[in-house]
Coordinates of C-alpha atoms in Angstrom, one line a residue:
M230 CA 102.9 87.0 70.3
T231 CA 102.8 88.5 73.7
R232 CA 101.2 91.9 73.9
V233 CA 102.1 94.4 76.8
L234 CA 101.3 97.9 77.9
L235 CA 104.5 100.0 78.8
T236 CA 103.4 103.2 80.7
G237 CA 105.6 106.4 80.6
G238 CA 107.3 105.2 77.4
S239 CA 109.6 108.1 76.7
G240 CA 111.2 107.9 80.0
F241 CA 114.8 107.1 80.8
I242 CA 114.2 103.4 82.0
A243 CA 111.1 102.9 79.9
A244 CA 112.8 103.8 76.6
H245 CA 115.4 100.9 77.2
I246 CA 112.8 98.6 78.3
L247 CA 110.9 99.2 75.0
D248 CA 114.1 98.4 73.0
I249 CA 114.2 95.1 74.8
L250 CA 110.6 94.2 74.3
L251 CA 110.7 94.8 70.7
R252 CA 113.8 93.0 70.2
R253 CA 112.4 90.1 71.9
G254 CA 109.2 90.1 69.7
Y255 CA 106.6 91.6 72.0
S256 CA 103.7 93.8 70.6
V257 CA 104.0 96.9 72.7
R258 CA 101.6 99.8 73.3
I259 CA 103.2 102.8 75.1
T260 CA 101.6 105.7 76.8
V261 CA 103.2 109.0 76.3
R262 CA 102.3 112.6 77.3
S263 CA 102.3 114.0 73.9
K264 CA 102.2 113.1 70.2
D265 CA 105.6 114.5 69.9
K266 CA 107.1 112.2 72.2
A267 CA 105.3 109.2 70.6
Q268 CA 106.4 110.2 67.0
K269 CA 110.1 110.1 68.2
L270 CA 109.9 106.6 69.4
L271 CA 107.7 105.4 66.4
D272 CA 110.6 107.0 64.1
A273 CA 113.3 105.2 66.0
H274 CA 111.7 101.8 65.7
S275 CA 110.4 102.2 62.3
E276 CA 111.4 98.4 61.6
Y277 CA 108.8 97.3 64.2
Q278 CA 105.9 98.7 62.3
G279 CA 102.5 97.0 63.2
K280 CA 104.1 95.9 66.7
L281 CA 104.1 99.5 68.4
D282 CA 101.3 101.7 69.0
Y283 CA 100.5 104.5 71.6
V284 CA 98.0 106.2 73.7
I285 CA 98.5 109.7 75.0
V286 CA 98.0 110.1 78.7
P287 CA 98.7 113.7 79.4
D288 CA 98.3 113.4 83.3
I289 CA 98.7 110.6 85.4
A290 CA 97.2 112.2 88.4
E291 CA 93.9 112.2 87.0
P292 CA 91.6 109.4 88.3
H293 CA 91.0 106.9 85.5
C294 CA 93.7 108.2 83.2
F295 CA 94.7 104.6 82.1
D296 CA 91.2 103.3 81.2
K297 CA 91.6 103.9 77.6
A298 CA 95.2 102.8 77.5
V299 CA 94.4 99.2 78.9
K300 CA 91.7 98.4 76.4
S301 CA 93.0 96.4 73.4
D302 CA 92.2 94.1 70.8
P303 CA 94.2 91.5 71.0
P304 CA 94.3 92.1 74.8
F305 CA 97.1 92.7 76.9
D306 CA 99.2 89.9 78.7
A307 CA 101.1 92.1 80.9
I308 CA 101.9 95.7 82.0
L309 CA 104.9 97.5 82.9
H310 CA 104.2 100.7 84.8
T311 CA 107.2 103.0 84.8
A312 CA 105.3 106.2 84.6
S313 CA 106.1 108.4 87.7
P314 CA 107.5 112.0 87.7
F315 CA 110.6 113.4 89.2
S316 CA 112.4 116.7 88.5
Y317 CA 114.3 119.3 90.5
G318 CA 112.5 122.1 89.0
V319 CA 109.2 121.3 90.7
T320 CA 107.4 124.0 92.7
N321 CA 104.6 122.0 94.4
P322 CA 106.1 118.7 95.4
I323 CA 103.0 117.1 96.6
K324 CA 101.0 118.1 93.4
E325 CA 103.8 117.3 91.1
L326 CA 105.4 114.3 92.7
V327 CA 103.3 112.6 95.5
E328 CA 100.0 112.8 93.8
P329 CA 100.8 111.7 90.3
A330 CA 103.1 108.8 91.5
I331 CA 100.2 107.4 93.9
Q332 CA 97.3 108.1 91.7
G333 CA 99.0 106.8 88.7
T334 CA 99.7 103.5 90.4
I335 CA 96.1 103.4 91.6
S336 CA 94.6 104.1 88.2
I337 CA 96.7 101.4 86.4
L338 CA 95.6 98.9 88.9
Q339 CA 92.0 99.7 89.0
A340 CA 91.8 100.0 85.1
T341 CA 93.7 96.7 84.5
K342 CA 91.1 94.9 86.9
K343 CA 88.2 96.2 85.3
Y344 CA 89.2 96.5 81.8
A345 CA 91.9 93.9 81.0
P346 CA 91.2 90.5 82.6
G347 CA 93.9 88.8 80.5
V348 CA 96.7 90.6 82.2
K349 CA 98.5 88.3 84.4
R350 CA 101.3 90.4 85.8
I351 CA 102.1 93.9 86.4
I352 CA 105.8 95.1 86.7
I353 CA 106.0 98.5 88.8
T354 CA 109.1 100.7 88.9
S355 CA 109.4 101.6 92.4
S356 CA 112.9 102.8 93.9
F357 CA 115.5 102.5 96.6
A358 CA 113.8 105.5 98.0
A359 CA 111.0 103.1 99.1
I360 CA 113.5 101.0 101.2
A361 CA 116.1 103.3 102.7
D362 CA 115.6 105.2 105.8
A363 CA 117.2 108.5 105.1
T364 CA 117.0 109.6 108.7
R365 CA 119.8 107.1 109.5
G366 CA 122.3 108.8 107.2
N367 CA 125.2 106.8 105.9
N368 CA 124.2 104.2 108.2
P369 CA 127.5 102.2 108.3
G370 CA 127.2 98.3 108.6
K371 CA 123.7 98.4 107.3
V372 CA 123.0 96.1 104.4
Y373 CA 119.6 97.2 102.6
S374 CA 117.5 94.5 101.2
E375 CA 113.7 93.9 99.9
D376 CA 112.7 93.4 103.5
D377 CA 113.4 97.1 104.3
W378 CA 110.8 99.9 104.1
N379 CA 111.4 103.5 104.4
P380 CA 109.7 104.7 107.6
V381 CA 108.9 108.1 106.0
L382 CA 105.4 109.4 106.7
R383 CA 103.0 110.9 104.2
E384 CA 102.9 114.3 105.9
E385 CA 106.8 114.6 105.6
G386 CA 106.4 115.0 101.9
L387 CA 105.6 118.7 102.6
S388 CA 109.2 119.3 104.0
D389 CA 111.3 119.3 100.9
I390 CA 111.6 117.8 97.2
F391 CA 113.7 114.8 98.5
N392 CA 111.1 113.8 101.1
A393 CA 108.4 114.3 98.6
Y394 CA 110.2 111.9 96.3
R395 CA 110.6 109.3 99.2
V396 CA 106.9 109.7 100.1
S397 CA 106.0 109.4 96.4
K398 CA 107.7 106.2 95.8
K399 CA 107.1 104.4 99.1
F400 CA 103.3 105.1 99.3
A401 CA 102.8 104.3 95.5
E402 CA 104.5 100.8 96.0
K403 CA 102.5 100.3 99.3
E404 CA 99.1 101.1 97.2
A405 CA 100.2 98.3 94.9
W406 CA 100.8 95.7 97.6
D407 CA 97.5 96.6 99.3
F408 CA 95.5 96.4 96.3
V409 CA 96.4 93.0 95.5
E410 CA 95.7 92.1 99.0
N411 CA 92.3 93.7 99.3
E412 CA 91.1 93.3 95.6
N413 CA 92.4 89.9 94.9
P414 CA 92.9 90.6 91.1
N415 CA 93.7 88.1 88.4
F416 CA 97.3 89.6 88.2
S417 CA 100.4 89.4 90.2
I418 CA 102.6 92.3 90.7
V419 CA 106.4 92.8 90.8
T420 CA 108.4 95.7 91.9
I421 CA 111.8 96.8 90.8
N422 CA 113.6 98.9 93.3
P423 CA 116.8 100.4 91.9
P424 CA 118.9 103.2 93.5
L425 CA 120.5 106.0 91.4
V426 CA 120.0 105.0 87.9
V427 CA 122.9 106.1 85.6
G428 CA 124.1 105.2 82.1
P429 CA 123.3 106.2 78.5
P430 CA 120.0 107.7 77.7
K431 CA 118.2 107.1 74.5
T432 CA 119.3 109.9 72.4
Y433 CA 116.3 110.0 70.3
V434 CA 114.1 111.1 73.2
S435 CA 116.4 112.9 75.3
S436 CA 118.2 116.3 75.2
L437 CA 120.9 117.9 77.2
D438 CA 118.6 120.4 78.6
G439 CA 116.0 117.7 79.5
L440 CA 118.5 115.2 80.6
N441 CA 117.0 112.8 83.5
P442 CA 118.2 114.1 87.0
S443 CA 120.4 111.1 87.8
N444 CA 122.5 111.9 84.8
Q445 CA 122.7 115.5 85.2
R446 CA 125.3 115.3 87.7
T447 CA 127.8 113.8 85.2
L448 CA 126.7 116.6 82.5
N449 CA 127.4 119.3 85.3
F450 CA 130.6 117.9 86.1
I451 CA 131.7 118.0 82.6
R452 CA 130.5 121.6 82.1
G453 CA 132.7 122.7 85.0
K454 CA 129.8 123.6 87.2
F455 CA 131.7 122.1 90.2
K456 CA 135.3 122.8 89.2
D457 CA 136.1 123.9 92.7
K458 CA 134.7 121.2 94.8
L459 CA 132.4 118.2 93.9
P460 CA 129.0 118.2 95.7
H461 CA 127.7 115.6 98.2
S462 CA 127.2 112.3 96.4
G463 CA 123.7 112.2 98.1
V464 CA 123.4 108.4 97.7
F465 CA 126.1 105.7 97.5
L466 CA 124.3 102.9 95.5
W467 CA 123.6 102.9 91.7
A468 CA 122.6 100.6 88.9
D469 CA 123.1 101.0 85.2
V470 CA 119.8 101.8 83.3
R471 CA 120.3 98.9 81.0
D472 CA 120.3 96.5 83.9
V473 CA 117.3 97.9 85.4
A474 CA 115.5 97.7 82.1
E475 CA 116.4 94.3 81.6
A476 CA 115.2 93.4 85.2
H477 CA 111.7 94.6 84.2
V478 CA 111.6 92.5 81.3
I479 CA 112.9 89.4 83.1
A480 CA 110.4 89.8 85.9
L481 CA 107.8 89.7 83.3
E482 CA 108.9 86.5 81.9
K483 CA 109.7 84.5 85.1
E484 CA 107.1 82.7 86.7
A485 CA 109.0 82.8 90.1
A486 CA 109.4 86.6 90.1
G487 CA 105.7 87.2 90.7
G488 CA 104.8 88.9 93.9
K489 CA 108.2 89.8 94.8
R490 CA 110.0 93.1 95.4
F491 CA 113.5 93.1 93.7
F492 CA 116.4 95.4 94.9
V493 CA 118.1 96.0 91.6
S494 CA 121.5 97.4 92.7
S495 CA 125.2 97.0 91.9
E496 CA 126.9 95.5 94.7
T497 CA 129.7 98.2 94.6
N498 CA 129.2 101.7 96.2
F499 CA 129.9 104.7 94.1
S500 CA 130.8 108.4 94.6
N501 CA 130.9 111.6 92.7
Q502 CA 134.7 111.4 93.0
M503 CA 134.7 108.0 91.3
I504 CA 132.6 109.4 88.5
A505 CA 135.0 112.3 88.2
D506 CA 137.9 110.0 88.1
I507 CA 136.5 108.1 85.2
I508 CA 135.9 111.2 83.3
K509 CA 139.3 112.3 83.7
K510 CA 140.9 109.0 82.7
E511 CA 138.6 108.1 79.8
F512 CA 137.9 111.7 78.6
P513 CA 141.1 113.8 79.4
Q514 CA 139.8 116.6 77.5
Y515 CA 137.3 117.3 80.2
A516 CA 139.9 117.2 82.9
T517 CA 140.4 120.8 83.6
R518 CA 136.6 121.2 84.2
L519 CA 136.8 119.1 87.2
P520 CA 138.5 119.7 90.6
E521 CA 142.2 119.0 90.9
E522 CA 141.9 118.0 94.6
R523 CA 140.5 114.6 95.2
E524 CA 138.0 114.0 97.8
P525 CA 139.3 111.9 101.0
N526 CA 138.6 108.1 100.9
N527 CA 137.5 108.3 97.3
G528 CA 134.7 110.2 98.1
L529 CA 133.0 107.7 100.4
P530 CA 132.0 108.4 103.8
E531 CA 135.2 107.8 106.1
E532 CA 133.0 106.1 108.8
G533 CA 131.6 103.8 106.4
C534 CA 128.2 103.5 104.8
Y535 CA 125.3 101.2 103.8
A536 CA 125.5 98.4 101.2
A537 CA 123.1 96.5 98.9
N538 CA 121.9 92.9 99.2
N539 CA 121.0 92.1 95.5
T540 CA 120.9 88.4 96.0
R541 CA 117.3 88.0 95.1
S542 CA 117.8 89.8 91.9
K543 CA 120.7 87.4 91.0
E544 CA 119.1 84.3 92.1
V545 CA 115.6 84.7 90.7
L546 CA 116.2 87.1 87.8
G547 CA 119.7 86.0 86.9
M548 CA 120.9 89.3 87.0
T549 CA 124.5 90.5 86.6
Y550 CA 125.6 94.0 86.9
R551 CA 127.8 96.5 84.8
K552 CA 130.6 98.2 86.4
L553 CA 130.5 101.9 87.0
N554 CA 133.3 102.6 84.4
E555 CA 131.1 101.1 81.6
S556 CA 128.1 103.1 82.7
I557 CA 129.9 106.4 82.9
V558 CA 131.9 105.9 79.6
D559 CA 128.7 105.0 77.8
L560 CA 126.9 107.8 79.2
V561 CA 129.5 110.4 78.2
K562 CA 129.5 109.2 74.6
A563 CA 125.8 109.6 74.6
L564 CA 126.1 113.2 75.8
Q565 CA 128.6 113.7 73.1
E566 CA 126.2 112.4 70.5
M567 CA 123.6 114.7 71.9
G568 CA 125.8 117.9 71.3
L569 CA 127.9 118.1 74.4
D570 CA 131.1 119.3 72.9
V571 CA 129.2 122.0 70.9
C572 CA 127.0 123.1 74.0
A573 CA 129.5 122.3 77.1

């Protein structure tokens, strides 16, 4: 039985990863920030008693924060590092986004090398933010792939929350690749780089008020916060959370994945208009809360925009990708289960 450590276990993506790991027979330890979060996950997976335990790591910005977590008997074979913060409500982007992301990655790598010599692979959740060049805007004709790196500089993390997020993801991933090159550990690493991640949250660890930022837009549409006009889509590439979670686990299992980045993204562009159209069609009870007038060009830039090359994820990991309609329908159903119709 393979034993793995999953950091940030109550997160949007991590909760789906945990389900897959347990279904496939893994023994899993999760790190969480509080006992309450851990108990919700234990209760939701009570049938896996003896295969799921936890360690509380309250602050991943603290050096050596994962030292205790990586020590295990029996020892770990692999680690999935998903813990990295993002929230629109931060007041100090450097302290709340950049430093935790970078230090958390450094800490898990250092702790693994020192205390968990049996680990052969670490899967790290990175982002399209570490790939895309935001200064190029919609960048018509550009096809992003794993060969691309965001040119953002560390000092640009001071400018606003979005640049802080880009800096956090780029330099956390850079630290990981540099660590492997300079420290020559016993383990290989893999990074998973998704764009906007949407789809159903695990309702037992989520709430409408604490919804992950990428799904907040759909909730806000249904609540009528943009009844007159939809906001700018921000990014035009996406992936379903269940596909992203699956990619993490497959990357752990496939030998050929070692030492590679994976741009885990649907081939199709999306827009807020497309999300609104799906809501109107599949959940007509919410139609009056959405703008009557449609955005031109289906909400996509009229001059065109960048695209995704996800060939590596399909060839090496065997990925297939869900359609946007399935992702949004399942998301709205989850929101309803969480009390949407009562609170909307």
